[in-house]
Short mmCIF file of C-alpha atoms in Angstrom, two decimals:
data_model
loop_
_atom_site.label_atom_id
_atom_site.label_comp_id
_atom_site.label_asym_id
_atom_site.label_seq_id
_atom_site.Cartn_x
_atom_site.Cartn_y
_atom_site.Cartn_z
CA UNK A 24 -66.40 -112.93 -83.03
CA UNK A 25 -65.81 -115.31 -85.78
CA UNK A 26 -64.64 -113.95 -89.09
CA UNK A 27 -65.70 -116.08 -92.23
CA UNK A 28 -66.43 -115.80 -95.86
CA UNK A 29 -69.61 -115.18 -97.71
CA UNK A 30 -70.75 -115.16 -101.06
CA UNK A 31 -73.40 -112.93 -102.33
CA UNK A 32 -75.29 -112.61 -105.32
CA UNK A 33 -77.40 -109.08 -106.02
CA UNK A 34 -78.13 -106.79 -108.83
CA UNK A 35 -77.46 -103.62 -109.34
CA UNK A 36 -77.83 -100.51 -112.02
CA UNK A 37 -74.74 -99.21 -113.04
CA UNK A 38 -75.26 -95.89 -115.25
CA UNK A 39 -72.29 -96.26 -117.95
CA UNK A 40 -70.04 -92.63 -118.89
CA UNK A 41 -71.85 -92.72 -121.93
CA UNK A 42 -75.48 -93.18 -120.79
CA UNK A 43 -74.53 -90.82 -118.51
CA UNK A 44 -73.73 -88.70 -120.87
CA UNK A 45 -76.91 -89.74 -122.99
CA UNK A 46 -79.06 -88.31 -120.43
CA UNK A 47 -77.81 -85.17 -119.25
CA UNK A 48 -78.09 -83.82 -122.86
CA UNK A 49 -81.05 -84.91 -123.25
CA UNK A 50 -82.39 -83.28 -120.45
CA UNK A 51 -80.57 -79.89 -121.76
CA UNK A 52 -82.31 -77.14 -123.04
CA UNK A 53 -81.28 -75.67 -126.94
CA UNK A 54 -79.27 -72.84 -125.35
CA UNK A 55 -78.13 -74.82 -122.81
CA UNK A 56 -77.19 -77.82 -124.80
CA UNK A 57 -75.38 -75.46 -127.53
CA UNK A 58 -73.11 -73.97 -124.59
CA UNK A 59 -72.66 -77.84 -123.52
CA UNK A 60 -71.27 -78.57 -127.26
CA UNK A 61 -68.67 -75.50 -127.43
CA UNK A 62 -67.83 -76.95 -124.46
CA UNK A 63 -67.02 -80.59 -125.96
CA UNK A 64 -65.11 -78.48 -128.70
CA UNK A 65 -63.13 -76.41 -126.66
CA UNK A 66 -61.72 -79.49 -124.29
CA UNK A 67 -61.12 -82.14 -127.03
CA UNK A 68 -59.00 -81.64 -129.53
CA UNK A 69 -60.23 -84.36 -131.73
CA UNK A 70 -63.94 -82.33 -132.05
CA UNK A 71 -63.83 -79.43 -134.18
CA UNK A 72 -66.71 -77.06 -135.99
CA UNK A 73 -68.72 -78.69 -138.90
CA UNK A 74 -68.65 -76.89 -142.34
CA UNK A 75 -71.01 -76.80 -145.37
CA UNK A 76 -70.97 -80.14 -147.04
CA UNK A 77 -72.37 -78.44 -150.31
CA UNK A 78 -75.78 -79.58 -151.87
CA UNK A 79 -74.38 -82.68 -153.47
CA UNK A 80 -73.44 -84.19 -150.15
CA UNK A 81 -75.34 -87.77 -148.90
CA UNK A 82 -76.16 -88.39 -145.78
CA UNK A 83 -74.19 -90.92 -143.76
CA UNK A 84 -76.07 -93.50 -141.17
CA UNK A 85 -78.57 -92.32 -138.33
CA UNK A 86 -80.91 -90.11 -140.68
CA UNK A 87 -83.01 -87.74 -138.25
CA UNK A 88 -86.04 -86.82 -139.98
CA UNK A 89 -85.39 -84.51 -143.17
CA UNK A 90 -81.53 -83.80 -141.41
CA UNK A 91 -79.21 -86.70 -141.48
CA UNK A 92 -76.45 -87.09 -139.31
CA UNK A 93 -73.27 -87.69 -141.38
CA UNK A 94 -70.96 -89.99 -140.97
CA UNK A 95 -68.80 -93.26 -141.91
CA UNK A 96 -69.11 -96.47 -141.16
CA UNK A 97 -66.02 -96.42 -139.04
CA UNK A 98 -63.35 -93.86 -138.09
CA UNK A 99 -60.85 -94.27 -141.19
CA UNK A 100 -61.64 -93.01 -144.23
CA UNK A 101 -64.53 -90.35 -144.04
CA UNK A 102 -65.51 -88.00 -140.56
CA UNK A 103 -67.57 -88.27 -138.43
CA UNK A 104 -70.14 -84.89 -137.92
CA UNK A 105 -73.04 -83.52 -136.94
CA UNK A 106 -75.39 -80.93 -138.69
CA UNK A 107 -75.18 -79.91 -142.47
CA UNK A 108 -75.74 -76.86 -144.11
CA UNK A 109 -75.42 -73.67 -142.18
CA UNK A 110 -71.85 -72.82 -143.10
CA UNK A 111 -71.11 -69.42 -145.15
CA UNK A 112 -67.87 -68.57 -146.91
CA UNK A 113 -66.12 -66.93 -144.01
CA UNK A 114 -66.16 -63.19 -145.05
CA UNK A 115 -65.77 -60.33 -143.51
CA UNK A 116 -69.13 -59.02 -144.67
CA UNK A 117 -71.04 -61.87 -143.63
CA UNK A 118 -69.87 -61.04 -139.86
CA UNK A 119 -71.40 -57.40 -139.89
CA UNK A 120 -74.69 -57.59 -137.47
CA UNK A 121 -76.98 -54.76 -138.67
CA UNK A 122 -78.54 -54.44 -135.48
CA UNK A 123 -75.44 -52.69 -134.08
CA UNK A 124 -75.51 -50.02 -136.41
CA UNK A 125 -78.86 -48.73 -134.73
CA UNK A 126 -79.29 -45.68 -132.55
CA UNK A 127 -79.62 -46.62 -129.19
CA UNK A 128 -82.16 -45.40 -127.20
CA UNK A 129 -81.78 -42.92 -124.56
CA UNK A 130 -82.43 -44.28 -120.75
CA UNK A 131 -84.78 -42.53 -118.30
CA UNK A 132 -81.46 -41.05 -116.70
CA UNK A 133 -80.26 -39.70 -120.06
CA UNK A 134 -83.86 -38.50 -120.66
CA UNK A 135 -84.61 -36.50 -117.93
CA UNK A 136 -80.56 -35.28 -117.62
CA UNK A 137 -80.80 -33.84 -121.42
CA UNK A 138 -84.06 -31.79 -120.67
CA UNK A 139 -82.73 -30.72 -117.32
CA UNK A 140 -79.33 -29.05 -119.57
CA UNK A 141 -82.46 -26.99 -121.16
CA UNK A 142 -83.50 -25.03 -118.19
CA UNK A 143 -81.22 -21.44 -117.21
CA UNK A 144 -79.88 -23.50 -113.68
CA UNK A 145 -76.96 -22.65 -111.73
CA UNK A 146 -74.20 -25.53 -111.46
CA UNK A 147 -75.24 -26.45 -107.26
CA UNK A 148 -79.71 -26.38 -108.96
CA UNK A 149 -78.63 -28.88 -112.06
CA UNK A 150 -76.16 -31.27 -109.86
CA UNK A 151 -79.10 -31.28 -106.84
CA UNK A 152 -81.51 -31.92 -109.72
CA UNK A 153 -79.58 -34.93 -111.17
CA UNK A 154 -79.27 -36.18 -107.67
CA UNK A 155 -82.84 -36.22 -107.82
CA UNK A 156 -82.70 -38.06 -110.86
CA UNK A 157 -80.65 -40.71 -109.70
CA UNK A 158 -83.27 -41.69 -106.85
CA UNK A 159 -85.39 -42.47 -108.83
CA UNK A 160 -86.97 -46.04 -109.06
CA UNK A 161 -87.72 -48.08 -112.02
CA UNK A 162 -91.08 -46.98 -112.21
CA UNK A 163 -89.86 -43.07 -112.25
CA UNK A 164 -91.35 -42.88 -108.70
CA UNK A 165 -89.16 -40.94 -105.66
CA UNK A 166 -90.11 -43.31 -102.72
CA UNK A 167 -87.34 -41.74 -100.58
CA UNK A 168 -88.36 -38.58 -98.86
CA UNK A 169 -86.21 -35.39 -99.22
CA UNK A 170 -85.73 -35.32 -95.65
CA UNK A 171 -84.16 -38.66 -95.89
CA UNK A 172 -82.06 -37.95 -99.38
CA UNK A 173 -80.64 -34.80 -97.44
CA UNK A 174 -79.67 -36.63 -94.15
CA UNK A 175 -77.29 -38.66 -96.42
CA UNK A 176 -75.61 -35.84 -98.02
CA UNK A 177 -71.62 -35.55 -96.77
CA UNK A 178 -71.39 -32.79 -94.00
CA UNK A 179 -68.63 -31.74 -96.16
CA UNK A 180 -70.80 -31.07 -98.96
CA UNK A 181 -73.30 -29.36 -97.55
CA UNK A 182 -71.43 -26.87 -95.38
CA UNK A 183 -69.44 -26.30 -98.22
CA UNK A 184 -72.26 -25.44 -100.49
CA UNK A 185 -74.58 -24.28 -98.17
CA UNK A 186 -77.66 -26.38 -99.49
CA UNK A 187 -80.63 -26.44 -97.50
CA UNK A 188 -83.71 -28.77 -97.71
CA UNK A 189 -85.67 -26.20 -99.29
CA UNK A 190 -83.41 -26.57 -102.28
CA UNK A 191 -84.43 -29.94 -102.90
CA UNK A 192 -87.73 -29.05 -102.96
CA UNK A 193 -86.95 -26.43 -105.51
CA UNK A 194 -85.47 -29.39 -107.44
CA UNK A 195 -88.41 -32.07 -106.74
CA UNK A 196 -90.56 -29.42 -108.42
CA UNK A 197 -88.25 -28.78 -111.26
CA UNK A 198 -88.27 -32.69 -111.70
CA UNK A 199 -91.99 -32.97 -112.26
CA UNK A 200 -91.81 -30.75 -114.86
CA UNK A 201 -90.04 -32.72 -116.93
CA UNK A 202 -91.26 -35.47 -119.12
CA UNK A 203 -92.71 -37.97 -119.09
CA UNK A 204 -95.27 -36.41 -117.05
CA UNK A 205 -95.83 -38.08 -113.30
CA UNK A 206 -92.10 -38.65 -112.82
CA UNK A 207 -90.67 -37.74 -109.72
CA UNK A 208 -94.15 -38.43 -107.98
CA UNK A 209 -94.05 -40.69 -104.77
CA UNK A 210 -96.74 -43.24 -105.44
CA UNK A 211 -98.95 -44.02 -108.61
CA UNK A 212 -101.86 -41.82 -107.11
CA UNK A 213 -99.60 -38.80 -107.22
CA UNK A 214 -98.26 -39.65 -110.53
CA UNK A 215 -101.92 -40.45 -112.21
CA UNK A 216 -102.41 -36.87 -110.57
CA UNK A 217 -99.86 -34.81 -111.67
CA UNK A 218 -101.10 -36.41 -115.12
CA UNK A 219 -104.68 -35.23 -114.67
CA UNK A 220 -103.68 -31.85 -114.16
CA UNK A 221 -102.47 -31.29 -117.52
CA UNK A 222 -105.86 -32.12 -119.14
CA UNK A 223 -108.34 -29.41 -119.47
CA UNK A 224 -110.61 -28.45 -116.43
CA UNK A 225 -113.92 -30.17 -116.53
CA UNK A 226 -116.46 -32.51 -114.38
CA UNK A 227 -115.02 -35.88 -115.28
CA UNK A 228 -111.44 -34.00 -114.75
CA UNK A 229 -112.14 -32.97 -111.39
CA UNK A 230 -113.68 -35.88 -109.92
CA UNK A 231 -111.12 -38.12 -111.66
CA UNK A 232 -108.82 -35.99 -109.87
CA UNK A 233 -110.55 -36.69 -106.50
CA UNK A 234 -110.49 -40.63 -107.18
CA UNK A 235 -107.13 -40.77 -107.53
CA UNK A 236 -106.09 -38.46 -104.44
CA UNK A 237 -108.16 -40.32 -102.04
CA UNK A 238 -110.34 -42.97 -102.99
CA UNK A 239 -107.82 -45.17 -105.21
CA UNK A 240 -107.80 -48.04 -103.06
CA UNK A 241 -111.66 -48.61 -103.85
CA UNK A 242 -111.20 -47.70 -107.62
CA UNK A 243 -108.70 -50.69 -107.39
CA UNK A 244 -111.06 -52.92 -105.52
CA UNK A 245 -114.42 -51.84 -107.73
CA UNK A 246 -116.15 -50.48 -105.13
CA UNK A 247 -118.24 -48.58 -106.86
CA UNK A 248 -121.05 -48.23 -104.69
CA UNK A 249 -118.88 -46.66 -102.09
CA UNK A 250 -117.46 -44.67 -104.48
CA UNK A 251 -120.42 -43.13 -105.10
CA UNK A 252 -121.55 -42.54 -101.78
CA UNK A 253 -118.01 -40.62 -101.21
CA UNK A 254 -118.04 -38.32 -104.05
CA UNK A 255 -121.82 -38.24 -104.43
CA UNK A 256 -121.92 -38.97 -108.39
CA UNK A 257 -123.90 -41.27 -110.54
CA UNK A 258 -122.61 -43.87 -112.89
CA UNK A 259 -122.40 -42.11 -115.93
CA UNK A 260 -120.31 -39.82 -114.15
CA UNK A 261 -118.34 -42.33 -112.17
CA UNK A 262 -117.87 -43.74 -115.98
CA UNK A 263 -116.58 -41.02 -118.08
CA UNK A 264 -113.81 -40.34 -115.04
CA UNK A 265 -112.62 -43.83 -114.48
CA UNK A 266 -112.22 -43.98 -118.40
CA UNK A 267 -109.95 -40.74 -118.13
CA UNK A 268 -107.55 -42.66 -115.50
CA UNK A 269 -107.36 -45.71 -117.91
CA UNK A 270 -105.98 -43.65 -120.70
CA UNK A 271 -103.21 -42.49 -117.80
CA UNK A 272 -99.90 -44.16 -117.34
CA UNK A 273 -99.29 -45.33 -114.11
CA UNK A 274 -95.49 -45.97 -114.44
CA UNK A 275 -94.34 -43.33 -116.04
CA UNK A 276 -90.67 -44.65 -116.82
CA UNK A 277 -92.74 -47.86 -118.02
CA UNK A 278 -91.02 -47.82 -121.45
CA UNK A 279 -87.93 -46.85 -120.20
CA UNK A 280 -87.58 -50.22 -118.25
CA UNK A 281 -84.89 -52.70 -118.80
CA UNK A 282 -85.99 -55.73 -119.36
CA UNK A 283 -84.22 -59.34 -120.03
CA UNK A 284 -85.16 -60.64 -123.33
CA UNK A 285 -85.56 -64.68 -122.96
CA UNK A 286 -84.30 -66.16 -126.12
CA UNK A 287 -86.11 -69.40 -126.93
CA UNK A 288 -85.01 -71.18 -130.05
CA UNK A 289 -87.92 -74.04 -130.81
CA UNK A 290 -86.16 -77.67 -131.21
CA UNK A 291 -89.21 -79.00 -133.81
CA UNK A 292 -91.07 -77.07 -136.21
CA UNK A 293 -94.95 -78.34 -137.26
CA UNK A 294 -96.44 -77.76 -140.51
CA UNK A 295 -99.00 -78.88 -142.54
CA UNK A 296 -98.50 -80.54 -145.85
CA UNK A 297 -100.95 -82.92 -148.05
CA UNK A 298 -103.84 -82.46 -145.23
CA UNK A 299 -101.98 -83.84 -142.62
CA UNK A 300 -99.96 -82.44 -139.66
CA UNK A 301 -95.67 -82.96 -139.77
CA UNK A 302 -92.98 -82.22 -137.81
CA UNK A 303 -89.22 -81.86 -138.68
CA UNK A 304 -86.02 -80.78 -136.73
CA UNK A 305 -85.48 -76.90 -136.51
CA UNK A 306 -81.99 -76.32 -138.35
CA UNK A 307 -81.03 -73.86 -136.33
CA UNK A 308 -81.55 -76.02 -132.85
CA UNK A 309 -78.66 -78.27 -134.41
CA UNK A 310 -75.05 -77.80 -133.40
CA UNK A 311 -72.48 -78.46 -136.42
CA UNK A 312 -69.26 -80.63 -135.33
CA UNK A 313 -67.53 -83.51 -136.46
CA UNK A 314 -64.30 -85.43 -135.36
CA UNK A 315 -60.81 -84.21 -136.89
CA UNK A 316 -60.37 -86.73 -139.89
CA UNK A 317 -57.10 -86.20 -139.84
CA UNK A 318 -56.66 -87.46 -136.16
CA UNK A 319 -59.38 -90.23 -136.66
CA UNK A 320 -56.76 -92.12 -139.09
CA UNK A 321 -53.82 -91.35 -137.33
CA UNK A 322 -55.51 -93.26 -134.06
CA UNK A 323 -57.55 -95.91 -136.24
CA UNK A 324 -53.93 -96.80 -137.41
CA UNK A 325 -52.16 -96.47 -134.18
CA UNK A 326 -54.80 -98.53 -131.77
CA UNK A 327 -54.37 -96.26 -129.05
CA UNK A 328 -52.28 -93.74 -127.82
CA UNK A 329 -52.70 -90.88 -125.64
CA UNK A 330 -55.92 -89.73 -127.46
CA UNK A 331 -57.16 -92.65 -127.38
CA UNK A 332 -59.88 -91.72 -124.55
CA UNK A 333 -60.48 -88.13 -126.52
CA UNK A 334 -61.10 -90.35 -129.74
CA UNK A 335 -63.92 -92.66 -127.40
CA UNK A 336 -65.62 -89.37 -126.09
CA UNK A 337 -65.99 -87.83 -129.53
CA UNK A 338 -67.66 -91.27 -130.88
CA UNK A 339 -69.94 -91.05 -127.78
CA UNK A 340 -70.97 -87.46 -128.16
CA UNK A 341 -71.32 -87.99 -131.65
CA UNK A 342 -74.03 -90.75 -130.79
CA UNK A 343 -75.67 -88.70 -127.65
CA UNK A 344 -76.45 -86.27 -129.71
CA UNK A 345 -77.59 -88.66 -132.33
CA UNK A 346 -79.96 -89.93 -129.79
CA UNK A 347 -81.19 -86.94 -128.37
CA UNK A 348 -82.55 -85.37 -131.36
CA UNK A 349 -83.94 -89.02 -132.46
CA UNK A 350 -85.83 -88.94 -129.17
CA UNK A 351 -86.91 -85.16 -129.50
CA UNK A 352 -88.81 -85.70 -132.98
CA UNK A 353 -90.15 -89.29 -132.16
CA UNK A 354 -91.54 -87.88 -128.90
CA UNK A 355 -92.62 -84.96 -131.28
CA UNK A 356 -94.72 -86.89 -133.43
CA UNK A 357 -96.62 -88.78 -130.86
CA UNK A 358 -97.56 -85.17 -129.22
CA UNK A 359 -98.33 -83.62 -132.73
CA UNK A 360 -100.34 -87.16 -133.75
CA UNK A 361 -102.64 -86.90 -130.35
CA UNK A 362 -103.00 -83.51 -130.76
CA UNK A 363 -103.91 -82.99 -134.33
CA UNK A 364 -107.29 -81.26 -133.30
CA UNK A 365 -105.53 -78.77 -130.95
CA UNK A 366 -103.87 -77.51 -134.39
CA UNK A 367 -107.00 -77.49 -136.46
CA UNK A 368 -108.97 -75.80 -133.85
CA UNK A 369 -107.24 -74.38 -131.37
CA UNK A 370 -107.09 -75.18 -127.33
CA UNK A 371 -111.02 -76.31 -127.00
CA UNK A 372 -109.96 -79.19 -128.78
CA UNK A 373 -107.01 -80.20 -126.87
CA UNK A 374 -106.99 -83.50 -125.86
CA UNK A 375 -106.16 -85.12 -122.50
CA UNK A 376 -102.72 -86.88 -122.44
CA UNK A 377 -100.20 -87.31 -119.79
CA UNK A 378 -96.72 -88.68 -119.90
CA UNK A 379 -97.55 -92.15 -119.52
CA UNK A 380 -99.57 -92.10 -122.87
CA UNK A 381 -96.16 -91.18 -124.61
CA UNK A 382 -94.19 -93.41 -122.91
CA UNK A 383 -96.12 -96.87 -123.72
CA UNK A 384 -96.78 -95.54 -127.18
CA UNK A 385 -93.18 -95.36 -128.04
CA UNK A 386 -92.12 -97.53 -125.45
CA UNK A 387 -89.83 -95.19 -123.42
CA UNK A 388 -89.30 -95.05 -119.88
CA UNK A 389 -92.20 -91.90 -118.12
CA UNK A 390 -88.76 -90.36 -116.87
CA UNK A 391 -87.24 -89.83 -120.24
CA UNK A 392 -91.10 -88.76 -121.83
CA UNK A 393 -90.18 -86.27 -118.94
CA UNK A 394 -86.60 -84.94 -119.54
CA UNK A 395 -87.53 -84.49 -123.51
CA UNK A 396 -90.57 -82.66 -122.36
CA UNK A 397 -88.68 -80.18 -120.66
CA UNK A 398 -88.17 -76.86 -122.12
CA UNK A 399 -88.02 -78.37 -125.63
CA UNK A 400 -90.57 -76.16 -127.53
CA UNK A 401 -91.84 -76.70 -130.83
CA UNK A 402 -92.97 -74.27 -133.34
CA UNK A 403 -96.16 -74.38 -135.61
CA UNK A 404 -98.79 -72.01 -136.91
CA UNK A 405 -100.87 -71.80 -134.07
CA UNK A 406 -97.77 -70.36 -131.99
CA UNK A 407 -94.46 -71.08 -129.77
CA UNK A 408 -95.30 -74.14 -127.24
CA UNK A 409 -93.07 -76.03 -124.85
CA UNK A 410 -93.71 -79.63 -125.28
CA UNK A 411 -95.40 -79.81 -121.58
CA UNK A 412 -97.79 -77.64 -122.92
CA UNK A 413 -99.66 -80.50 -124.49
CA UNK A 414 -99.81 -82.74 -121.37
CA UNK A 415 -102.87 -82.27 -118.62
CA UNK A 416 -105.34 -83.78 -116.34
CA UNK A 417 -108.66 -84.56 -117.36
CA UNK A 418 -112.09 -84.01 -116.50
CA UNK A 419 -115.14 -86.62 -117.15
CA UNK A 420 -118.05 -85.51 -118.78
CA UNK A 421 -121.33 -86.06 -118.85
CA UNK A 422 -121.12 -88.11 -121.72
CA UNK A 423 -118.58 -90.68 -120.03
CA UNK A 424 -116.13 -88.92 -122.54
CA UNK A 425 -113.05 -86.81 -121.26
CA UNK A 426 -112.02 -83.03 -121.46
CA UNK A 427 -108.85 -81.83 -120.86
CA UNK A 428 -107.38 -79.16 -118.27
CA UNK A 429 -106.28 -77.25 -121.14
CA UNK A 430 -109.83 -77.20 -123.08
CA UNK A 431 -111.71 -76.12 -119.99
CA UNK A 432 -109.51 -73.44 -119.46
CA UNK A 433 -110.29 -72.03 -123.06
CA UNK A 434 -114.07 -72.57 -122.53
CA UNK A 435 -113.82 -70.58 -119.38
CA UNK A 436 -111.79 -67.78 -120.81
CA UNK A 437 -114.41 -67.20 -123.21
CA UNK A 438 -117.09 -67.06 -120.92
CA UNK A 439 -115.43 -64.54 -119.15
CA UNK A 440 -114.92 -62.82 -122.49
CA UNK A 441 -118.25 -62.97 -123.43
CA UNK A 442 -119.58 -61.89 -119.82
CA UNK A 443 -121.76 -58.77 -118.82
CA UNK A 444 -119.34 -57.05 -117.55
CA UNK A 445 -121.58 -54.56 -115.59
CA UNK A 446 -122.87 -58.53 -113.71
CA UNK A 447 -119.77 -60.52 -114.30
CA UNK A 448 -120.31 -64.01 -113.82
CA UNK A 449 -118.90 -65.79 -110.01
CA UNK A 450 -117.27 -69.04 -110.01
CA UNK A 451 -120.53 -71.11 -108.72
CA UNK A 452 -122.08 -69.28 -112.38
CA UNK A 453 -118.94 -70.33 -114.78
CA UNK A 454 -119.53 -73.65 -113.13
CA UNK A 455 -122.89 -74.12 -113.87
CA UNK A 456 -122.30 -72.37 -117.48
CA UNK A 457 -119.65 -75.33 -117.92
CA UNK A 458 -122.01 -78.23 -116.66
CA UNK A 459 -124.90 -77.59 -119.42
CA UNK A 460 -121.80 -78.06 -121.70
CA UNK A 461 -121.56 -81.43 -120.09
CA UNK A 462 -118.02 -80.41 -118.35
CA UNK A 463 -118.80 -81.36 -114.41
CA UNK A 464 -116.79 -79.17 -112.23
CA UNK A 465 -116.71 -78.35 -108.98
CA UNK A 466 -116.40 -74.38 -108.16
CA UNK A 467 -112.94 -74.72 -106.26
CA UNK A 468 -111.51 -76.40 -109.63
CA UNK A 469 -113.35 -73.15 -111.31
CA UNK A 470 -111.66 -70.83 -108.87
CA UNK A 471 -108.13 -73.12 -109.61
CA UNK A 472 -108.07 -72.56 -113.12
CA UNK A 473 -109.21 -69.15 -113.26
CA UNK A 474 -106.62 -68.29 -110.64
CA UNK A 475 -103.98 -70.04 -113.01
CA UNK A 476 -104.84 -68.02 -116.00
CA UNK A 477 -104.63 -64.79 -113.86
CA UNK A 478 -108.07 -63.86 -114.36
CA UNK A 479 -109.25 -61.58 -111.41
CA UNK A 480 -112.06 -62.46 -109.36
CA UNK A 481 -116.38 -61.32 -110.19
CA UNK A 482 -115.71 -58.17 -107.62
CA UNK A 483 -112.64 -57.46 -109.55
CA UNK A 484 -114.15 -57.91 -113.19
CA UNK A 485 -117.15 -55.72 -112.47
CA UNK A 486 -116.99 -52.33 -114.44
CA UNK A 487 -119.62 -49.80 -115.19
#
């Protein structure tokens, strides 16, 4: 085979370190991007923490809404930073976080433990009573039987103690005792029991009792008629006992659970001023940095050097993030200037819009409408929203006009709201309800968007 030489001409898209750079914070969310910053500050040497300007201070080039970013025109004889305001005067005092001066809360183990150290028990009753205590779930509920809690006692143990099975049931007993009332039980229809039986004796009592023993599996599904066959009772007193297991608990360690707070910190804030509708970058969604004068000079004067690259990183993060919050409020503004009804009257008037409608309008690519969408929420009176919120398909109407996903959603919700609720209304109904609104929609779409808000079913909605 002959070898030879060819030339070739093509074209190709080469992403740049600082583009690169560009995009991955943009696509960042706050918390995320403020970990991505420390970062930056902890690696190069030439980044450090921004401080308080003071009030007399003048912003630099690159003004972002009512925040500039402040800088010089070149590295040499000012810094280069991000952020103003925010700084405090370094004390001590300032440091103290009043929240961890508050008594904290006992947890279910701690509950039950310091009313179990109440009771006149040997040492073996109040160390097979915490055992207890430690099976139990989340919910307060023992879904392991005693037989099986006892097989996995050490041999050791119990031949040393002489514990039996019986002594667990002694302590199962003991446990239900306690409060909150229903813990220890082995399913939710034991614990709504056990909770029944403290309540005075009467009708409702009793057959409330009897619902929840061995008919809560059609009390779930609103089977009332076969309800009512079962326990041979009429609605009014079907009624008064399903309105005694409502007021139950059914998790008893419900408050007790730990649960993951989700910090969101909103990027934009939107507020109304002289009629019209405004947005402006949240202060505290802005990170506070600036390059090391000091160093700046030294390399401006030296043209190069060793930290030379660290002094071409800092210039391009000071720009990325320059960009990115530029983006973040322009993109901002569109949403809040196509949306202007939602915030004047709520989510019926929210308008159809999808990410194209952004991107022509401020003539950005759809893929960066879509990275500044993501979970980049903005603040205003009407609530927290994430900036995908306000994007949606649309639906034609009768009048050739267009509803959103979002509005029809709200109209449904309040006809479910505003149902019979003894003759709850089916999905063929809410369509039809919708269509003399003008909204055409077929019953699956219905059925799609009730599903989405978590709205149960007609069989499910039907009460007494």
């Amino acid at each position: 085979m002959k070898q030879s030489l060819q030339l070739k001409l093509s074209q190709q898209l080469n992403l740049t370190p600082q583009l690169q750079q560009s995009i991955k914070l943009l696509q960042l969310s706050t918390l995320d991007f403020r970990q991505e910053i420390e970062r930056y500050l902890i690696e190069n040497p030439l980044l450090e923490p921004g401080e308080d300007r003071g009030e007399g201070s003048e912003a630099g080039e690159g003004e972002v809404g009512d925040h500039p970013l402040e800088s010089s025109n070149d590295f040499g004889d000012d810094d280069w930073s991000w952020g103003s305001g925010g700084g405090g005067s370094g004390d001590d005092d300032e440091d103290f976080d009043p929240a961890s001066n508050t008594a904290r809360e006992l947890t279910l183990r701690e509950h039950l433990l310091e009313q179990a150290g109440l009771l006149p028990l040997t040492a073996l009753d109040r160390a097979v009573l915490a055992l207890l205590i430690d099976a139990l779930d989340d919910d307060g509920f023992l879904t392991q039987s005693l037989d099986e809690i006892f097989a996995q006692l050490p041999e050791e143990l119990v031949a040393e103690t002489g514990l039996e099975l019986d002594d667990l049931a002694v302590a199962l007993a003991r446990l239900k005792q306690l409060e909150p009332v229903g813990v220890g039980a082995k399913d939710m229809g034991e614990a709504l029991a056990l909770q029944l039986k403290t309540l005075p004796v009467s009708e409702p009592n009793q057959l409330a009792l009897a619902l929840v023993e061995r008919h809560l599996d059609l009390l779930a599904a609103r089977d009332y008629t076969r309800i009512k066959k079962a326990l041979k009772c009429d609605d009014a007193q079907l009624k008064a006992a399903n309105e005694l297991i409502v007021g139950l608990n059914p998790r008893p360690a419900a408050r007790w659970a730990q649960l993951t707070p989700r910090y969101v910190i909103p990027d934009v804030i939107v507020y109304k001023a002289r009629g019209r509708w405004r947005v402006r970058l949240n202060e505290a969604a802005r990170p506070k940095f600036r390059v090391n004068q000091m160093y700046a000079n030294i390399l401006q004067r030296s043209e190069g050097g060793v930290m030379a690259r660290e002094l071409q990183e800092a210039r391009w993060l000071v720009k990325s993030v320059q960009q990115r919050f530029d983006t973040i409020l322009r993109v901002s503004e569109a949403i809040v200037a196509r949306q202007h009804a939602f915030f004047e009257h709520g989510e019926v008037a929210m308008r159809p819009m999808v990410l194209r409608d952004i991107a022509e309008e401020l003539d950005l690519h759809e893929s960066t409408i879509s990275r500044v969408t993501s979970q980049k929420y903005m603040h205003s009176p009407r609530g927290l929203f994430e900036f995908k919120y306000f994007f949606g398909s649309h639906v034609e109407t009768e009048a050739g006009g267009e509803c959103s996903a979002t509005a029809i959603k709200a109209l449904l919700k309040q006809l479910i709201q505003n149902e019979d609720k003894t003759k709850p209304l089916s999905d063929s109904a809410l369509a039809e309800a919708l269509s003399q609104q003008g909204i055409v929609v077929a019953r699956r779409t219905v059925a799609k968007y009730r599903e989405a808000m978590q709205i149960a079913p007609v069989n499910q909605r039907k009460s007494l």
